[in-house]
């Protein structure tokens, strides 16, 4: 059974950093691109970042480029999101997703989500 | 960026109704579109990929269609468990973008 379990969220002050982790199991982690998708309270979904299978290619939305870093450790089957210079608008539930559905671009498995609150 | 506009924002329908949700892209997305269902308090779930392909395990009452800039999700006979918010999502060109969602309620 595919499982994605996020951790590392919580309350953080503006300008500070936080690192999210996503432990994957039930599939060959190194064979799938992975992504983070977020959802601000009562708002819609927003793609944040994607990483290739090897980690050699990464893609970000403009609003997080230069502040967030997506990475992976295939030996540990773990995905990460390092978030620096956090802003109030980064407050959201962050979902770890597998980009393996359909023809390879769809998010076919999602974690339960981890809440990040940026506030003083 | 490609803007995805979903309509209506809220839809009320009765059990057994045929329901149609719309998604319009600001430019041609070449059928590179998915539909996701999100029930209250849960993570989203992939329903339809590449416009009209049903994800494994999804009931056949769900179907998708469209081309160019206009896409549709249809539920042939609404069931109580279909109450949720539905999002379209394009991956034709970056940044990948979701629509604002359609909240489906029971009348």
Tab-separated table of N, CA and C in Angstrom, chain A residues 17-112:
chain	number	residue	atom	x	y	z
A	17	UNK	N	12.789	29.882	9.279
A	17	UNK	CA	12.832	28.715	8.392
A	17	UNK	C	12.122	27.521	9.001
A	18	UNK	N	11.774	26.596	8.109
A	18	UNK	CA	11.146	25.351	8.546
A	18	UNK	C	11.417	24.304	7.477
A	19	UNK	N	11.593	23.047	7.893
A	19	UNK	CA	11.832	21.976	6.929
A	19	UNK	C	10.762	20.901	7.083
A	20	UNK	N	10.084	20.606	5.991
A	20	UNK	CA	9.090	19.543	5.972
A	20	UNK	C	9.712	18.266	5.428
A	21	UNK	N	9.244	17.144	5.935
A	21	UNK	CA	9.678	15.840	5.449
A	21	UNK	C	8.465	15.026	5.042
A	22	UNK	N	8.685	14.096	4.119
A	22	UNK	CA	7.618	13.200	3.688
A	22	UNK	C	8.228	11.804	3.523
A	23	UNK	N	7.830	10.897	4.402
A	23	UNK	CA	8.319	9.523	4.344
A	23	UNK	C	7.408	8.700	3.444
A	24	UNK	N	8.005	8.089	2.424
A	24	UNK	CA	7.239	7.315	1.446
A	24	UNK	C	7.457	5.820	1.662
A	25	UNK	N	6.425	5.049	1.395
A	25	UNK	CA	6.531	3.601	1.488
A	25	UNK	C	5.507	2.960	0.561
A	26	UNK	N	5.733	1.679	0.269
A	26	UNK	CA	4.790	0.938	-0.545
A	26	UNK	C	5.024	1.021	-2.045
A	27	UNK	N	6.086	1.722	-2.467
A	27	UNK	CA	6.427	1.803	-3.884
A	27	UNK	C	7.914	2.123	-4.009
A	28	UNK	N	8.432	1.986	-5.220
A	28	UNK	CA	9.851	2.284	-5.470
A	28	UNK	C	10.002	3.790	-5.598
A	29	UNK	N	10.374	4.412	-4.493
A	29	UNK	CA	10.410	5.884	-4.391
A	29	UNK	C	11.265	6.500	-5.496
A	30	UNK	N	12.393	5.889	-5.783
A	30	UNK	CA	13.340	6.484	-6.726
A	30	UNK	C	12.829	6.481	-8.175
A	31	UNK	N	11.713	5.832	-8.424
A	31	UNK	CA	11.182	5.731	-9.789
A	31	UNK	C	10.172	6.807	-10.133
A	32	UNK	N	9.817	7.651	-9.173
A	32	UNK	CA	8.745	8.618	-9.403
A	32	UNK	C	9.176	10.041	-9.071
A	33	UNK	N	8.835	11.006	-9.936
A	33	UNK	CA	8.958	12.404	-9.539
A	33	UNK	C	8.012	12.643	-8.360
A	34	UNK	N	8.339	13.628	-7.553
A	34	UNK	CA	7.525	13.952	-6.390
A	34	UNK	C	7.276	15.460	-6.365
A	35	UNK	N	6.233	15.848	-5.653
A	35	UNK	CA	5.883	17.269	-5.621
A	35	UNK	C	5.270	17.656	-4.292
A	36	UNK	N	5.269	18.946	-4.032
A	36	UNK	CA	4.543	19.537	-2.909
A	36	UNK	C	3.427	20.418	-3.467
A	37	UNK	N	2.248	20.258	-2.896
A	37	UNK	CA	1.086	21.077	-3.236
A	37	UNK	C	0.558	21.641	-1.927
A	38	UNK	N	0.171	22.910	-1.916
A	38	UNK	CA	-0.304	23.506	-0.662
A	38	UNK	C	-1.705	24.052	-0.813
A	39	UNK	N	-2.326	24.289	0.335
A	39	UNK	CA	-3.687	24.803	0.374
A	39	UNK	C	-3.827	25.732	1.566
A	40	UNK	N	-3.948	27.025	1.311
A	40	UNK	CA	-4.174	27.993	2.377
A	40	UNK	C	-5.550	27.738	2.991
A	41	UNK	N	-5.731	28.122	4.255
A	41	UNK	CA	-7.014	27.888	4.930
A	41	UNK	C	-8.196	28.414	4.123
A	42	UNK	N	-9.164	27.578	3.886
A	42	UNK	CA	-10.408	27.840	3.140
A	42	UNK	C	-10.166	28.208	1.678
A	43	UNK	N	-8.973	27.986	1.169
A	43	UNK	CA	-8.649	28.337	-0.216
A	43	UNK	C	-8.448	27.087	-1.066
A	44	UNK	N	-8.106	27.314	-2.338
A	44	UNK	CA	-7.899	26.220	-3.267
A	44	UNK	C	-6.482	25.674	-3.223
A	45	UNK	N	-6.224	24.757	-4.152
A	45	UNK	CA	-4.934	24.076	-4.222
A	45	UNK	C	-3.932	24.870	-5.047
A	46	UNK	N	-2.664	24.761	-4.667
A	46	UNK	CA	-1.607	25.500	-5.352
A	46	UNK	C	-0.370	24.620	-5.443
A	47	UNK	N	0.080	24.356	-6.660
A	47	UNK	CA	1.308	23.598	-6.856
A	47	UNK	C	2.485	24.449	-6.360
A	48	UNK	N	3.426	23.819	-5.647
A	48	UNK	CA	4.561	24.546	-5.074
A	48	UNK	C	5.862	24.193	-5.786
A	49	UNK	N	6.170	22.889	-5.853
A	49	UNK	CA	7.461	22.482	-6.398
A	49	UNK	C	7.406	21.017	-6.800
A	50	UNK	N	8.281	20.673	-7.750
A	50	UNK	CA	8.413	19.300	-8.248
A	50	UNK	C	9.879	18.952	-8.349
A	51	UNK	N	10.208	17.682	-8.098
A	51	UNK	CA	11.578	17.204	-8.221
A	51	UNK	C	11.583	15.929	-9.056
A	52	UNK	N	12.595	15.802	-9.904
A	52	UNK	CA	12.708	14.627	-10.759
A	52	UNK	C	13.128	13.403	-9.942
A	53	UNK	N	13.157	12.263	-10.586
A	53	UNK	CA	13.464	11.013	-9.883
A	53	UNK	C	14.842	11.032	-9.228
A	54	UNK	N	15.824	11.587	-9.923
A	54	UNK	CA	17.193	11.606	-9.396
A	54	UNK	C	17.455	12.796	-8.488
A	55	UNK	N	16.560	13.772	-8.566
A	55	UNK	CA	16.784	15.019	-7.838
A	55	UNK	C	17.564	16.039	-8.649
A	56	UNK	N	17.946	15.666	-9.846
A	56	UNK	CA	18.760	16.559	-10.656
A	56	UNK	C	18.015	17.727	-11.260
A	57	UNK	N	16.688	17.610	-11.331
A	57	UNK	CA	15.872	18.715	-11.867
A	57	UNK	C	14.796	19.090	-10.856
A	58	UNK	N	14.667	20.390	-10.650
A	58	UNK	CA	13.655	20.901	-9.726
A	58	UNK	C	12.906	22.058	-10.383
A	59	UNK	N	11.660	22.234	-9.993
A	59	UNK	CA	10.803	23.259	-10.569
A	59	UNK	C	10.008	23.902	-9.433
A	60	UNK	N	9.855	25.232	-9.509
A	60	UNK	CA	9.176	25.972	-8.436
A	60	UNK	C	8.204	26.990	-9.020
A	61	UNK	N	7.173	27.280	-8.232
A	61	UNK	CA	6.342	28.429	-8.587
A	61	UNK	C	7.114	29.688	-8.260
A	62	UNK	N	6.825	30.764	-8.954
A	62	UNK	CA	7.616	31.988	-8.805
A	62	UNK	C	7.628	32.510	-7.377
A	63	UNK	N	6.500	32.406	-6.674
A	63	UNK	CA	6.398	33.025	-5.349
A	63	UNK	C	7.282	32.351	-4.300
A	64	UNK	N	7.798	31.168	-4.574
A	64	UNK	CA	8.661	30.485	-3.604
A	64	UNK	C	10.088	30.317	-4.140
A	65	UNK	N	10.299	30.663	-5.399
A	65	UNK	CA	11.618	30.494	-6.005
A	65	UNK	C	12.638	31.325	-5.245
A	66	UNK	N	13.773	30.701	-4.896
A	66	UNK	CA	14.806	31.389	-4.140
A	66	UNK	C	14.622	31.310	-2.643
A	67	UNK	N	13.448	30.904	-2.183
A	67	UNK	CA	13.179	30.775	-0.736
A	67	UNK	C	13.001	29.319	-0.328
A	68	UNK	N	12.357	28.521	-1.197
A	68	UNK	CA	12.094	27.115	-0.895
A	68	UNK	C	13.034	26.229	-1.711
A	69	UNK	N	13.396	25.083	-1.127
A	69	UNK	CA	14.206	24.093	-1.834
A	69	UNK	C	13.591	22.714	-1.645
A	70	UNK	N	13.256	22.090	-2.754
A	70	UNK	CA	12.746	20.717	-2.716
A	70	UNK	C	13.928	19.780	-2.930
A	71	UNK	N	13.974	18.697	-2.174
A	71	UNK	CA	15.057	17.727	-2.322
A	71	UNK	C	14.535	16.344	-1.943
A	72	UNK	N	15.356	15.351	-2.208
A	72	UNK	CA	14.949	13.989	-1.891
A	72	UNK	C	16.151	13.147	-1.532
A	73	UNK	N	15.910	12.127	-0.722
A	73	UNK	CA	16.924	11.138	-0.381
A	73	UNK	C	16.345	9.789	-0.783
A	74	UNK	N	16.755	9.295	-1.943
A	74	UNK	CA	16.165	8.053	-2.447
A	74	UNK	C	16.539	6.849	-1.581
A	75	UNK	N	17.665	6.900	-0.920
A	75	UNK	CA	18.070	5.795	-0.036
A	75	UNK	C	17.145	5.702	1.182
A	76	UNK	N	16.607	6.841	1.582
A	76	UNK	CA	15.708	6.883	2.734
A	76	UNK	C	14.239	6.989	2.328
A	77	UNK	N	13.969	7.025	1.024
A	77	UNK	CA	12.589	7.169	0.520
A	77	UNK	C	11.892	8.357	1.174
A	78	UNK	N	12.589	9.460	1.183
A	78	UNK	CA	12.076	10.653	1.861
A	78	UNK	C	12.195	11.885	0.963
A	79	UNK	N	11.138	12.671	0.956
A	79	UNK	CA	11.066	13.944	0.243
A	79	UNK	C	11.138	15.074	1.266
A	80	UNK	N	11.758	16.168	0.884
A	80	UNK	CA	11.904	17.312	1.789
A	80	UNK	C	11.446	18.602	1.116
A	81	UNK	N	11.100	19.564	1.957
A	81	UNK	CA	10.883	20.927	1.507
A	81	UNK	C	11.485	21.869	2.547
A	82	UNK	N	12.601	22.474	2.198
A	82	UNK	CA	13.235	23.478	3.053
A	82	UNK	C	12.626	24.829	2.720
A	83	UNK	N	12.041	25.458	3.715
A	83	UNK	CA	11.366	26.745	3.512
A	83	UNK	C	12.076	27.822	4.313
A	84	UNK	N	12.643	28.794	3.629
A	84	UNK	CA	13.344	29.908	4.270
A	84	UNK	C	12.570	31.212	4.051
A	85	UNK	N	12.904	32.207	4.840
A	85	UNK	CA	12.289	33.541	4.715
A	85	UNK	C	10.766	33.430	4.611
A	86	UNK	N	10.192	32.708	5.523
A	86	UNK	CA	8.756	32.442	5.449
A	86	UNK	C	7.936	33.711	5.621
A	87	UNK	N	6.815	33.734	4.905
A	87	UNK	CA	5.900	34.877	4.910
A	87	UNK	C	4.525	34.409	5.375
A	88	UNK	N	3.709	35.343	5.768
A	88	UNK	CA	2.363	34.991	6.225
A	88	UNK	C	1.584	34.283	5.117
A	89	UNK	N	1.845	34.657	3.869
A	89	UNK	CA	1.114	34.042	2.756
A	89	UNK	C	1.543	32.604	2.471
A	90	UNK	N	2.565	32.123	3.184
A	90	UNK	CA	2.964	30.717	3.066
A	90	UNK	C	2.158	29.829	4.017
A	91	UNK	N	1.352	30.430	4.855
A	91	UNK	CA	0.509	29.665	5.765
A	91	UNK	C	-0.437	28.767	4.970
A	92	UNK	N	-0.353	27.476	5.207
A	92	UNK	CA	-1.139	26.525	4.419
A	92	UNK	C	-0.930	25.114	4.943
A	93	UNK	N	-1.776	24.215	4.473
A	93	UNK	CA	-1.515	22.790	4.621
A	93	UNK	C	-0.680	22.368	3.421
A	94	UNK	N	0.420	21.701	3.694
A	94	UNK	CA	1.330	21.271	2.635
A	94	UNK	C	1.155	19.757	2.429
A	95	UNK	N	0.877	19.399	1.187
A	95	UNK	CA	0.693	17.993	0.829
A	95	UNK	C	1.889	17.486	0.027
A	96	UNK	N	2.368	16.332	0.416
A	96	UNK	CA	3.374	15.596	-0.361
A	96	UNK	C	2.610	14.745	-1.377
A	97	UNK	N	3.039	14.773	-2.630
A	97	UNK	CA	2.323	14.017	-3.657
A	97	UNK	C	3.295	13.258	-4.566
A	98	UNK	N	2.806	12.162	-5.094
A	98	UNK	CA	3.569	11.403	-6.075
A	98	UNK	C	3.074	11.769	-7.467
A	99	UNK	N	4.008	12.111	-8.347
A	99	UNK	CA	3.646	12.431	-9.735
A	99	UNK	C	3.787	11.155	-10.552
A	100	UNK	N	2.799	10.279	-10.421
A	100	UNK	CA	2.927	9.008	-11.114
A	100	UNK	C	1.678	8.568	-11.810
A	101	UNK	N	0.634	9.354	-11.680
A	101	UNK	CA	-0.630	8.944	-12.247
A	101	UNK	C	-0.753	9.246	-13.724
A	102	UNK	N	-1.674	8.590	-14.353
A	102	UNK	CA	-1.953	8.867	-15.756
A	102	UNK	C	-0.732	8.635	-16.623
A	103	UNK	N	-0.342	9.668	-17.338
A	103	UNK	CA	0.825	9.575	-18.208
A	103	UNK	C	2.064	10.165	-17.556
A	104	UNK	N	2.032	10.226	-16.241
A	104	UNK	CA	3.219	10.611	-15.487
A	104	UNK	C	3.211	12.006	-14.934
A	105	UNK	N	2.126	12.756	-15.182
A	105	UNK	CA	2.098	14.137	-14.701
A	105	UNK	C	1.028	14.364	-13.634
A	106	UNK	N	0.289	13.326	-13.312
A	106	UNK	CA	-0.825	13.478	-12.392
A	106	UNK	C	-0.421	13.069	-10.986
A	107	UNK	N	-1.058	13.692	-10.008
A	107	UNK	CA	-0.778	13.415	-8.605
A	107	UNK	C	-1.659	12.253	-8.157
A	108	UNK	N	-1.118	11.027	-8.212
A	108	UNK	CA	-1.971	9.872	-7.951
A	108	UNK	C	-2.017	9.452	-6.491
A	109	UNK	N	-1.069	9.868	-5.693
A	109	UNK	CA	-1.123	9.619	-4.256
A	109	UNK	C	-0.761	10.895	-3.500
A	110	UNK	N	-1.464	11.122	-2.386
A	110	UNK	CA	-1.277	12.310	-1.568
A	110	UNK	C	-1.078	11.890	-0.114
A	111	UNK	N	-0.252	12.648	0.601
A	111	UNK	CA	-0.186	12.468	2.039
A	111	UNK	C	-1.386	13.108	2.705
A	112	UNK	N	-1.438	13.005	4.017
A	112	UNK	CA	-2.569	13.568	4.763
A	112	UNK	C	-2.436	15.078	4.953
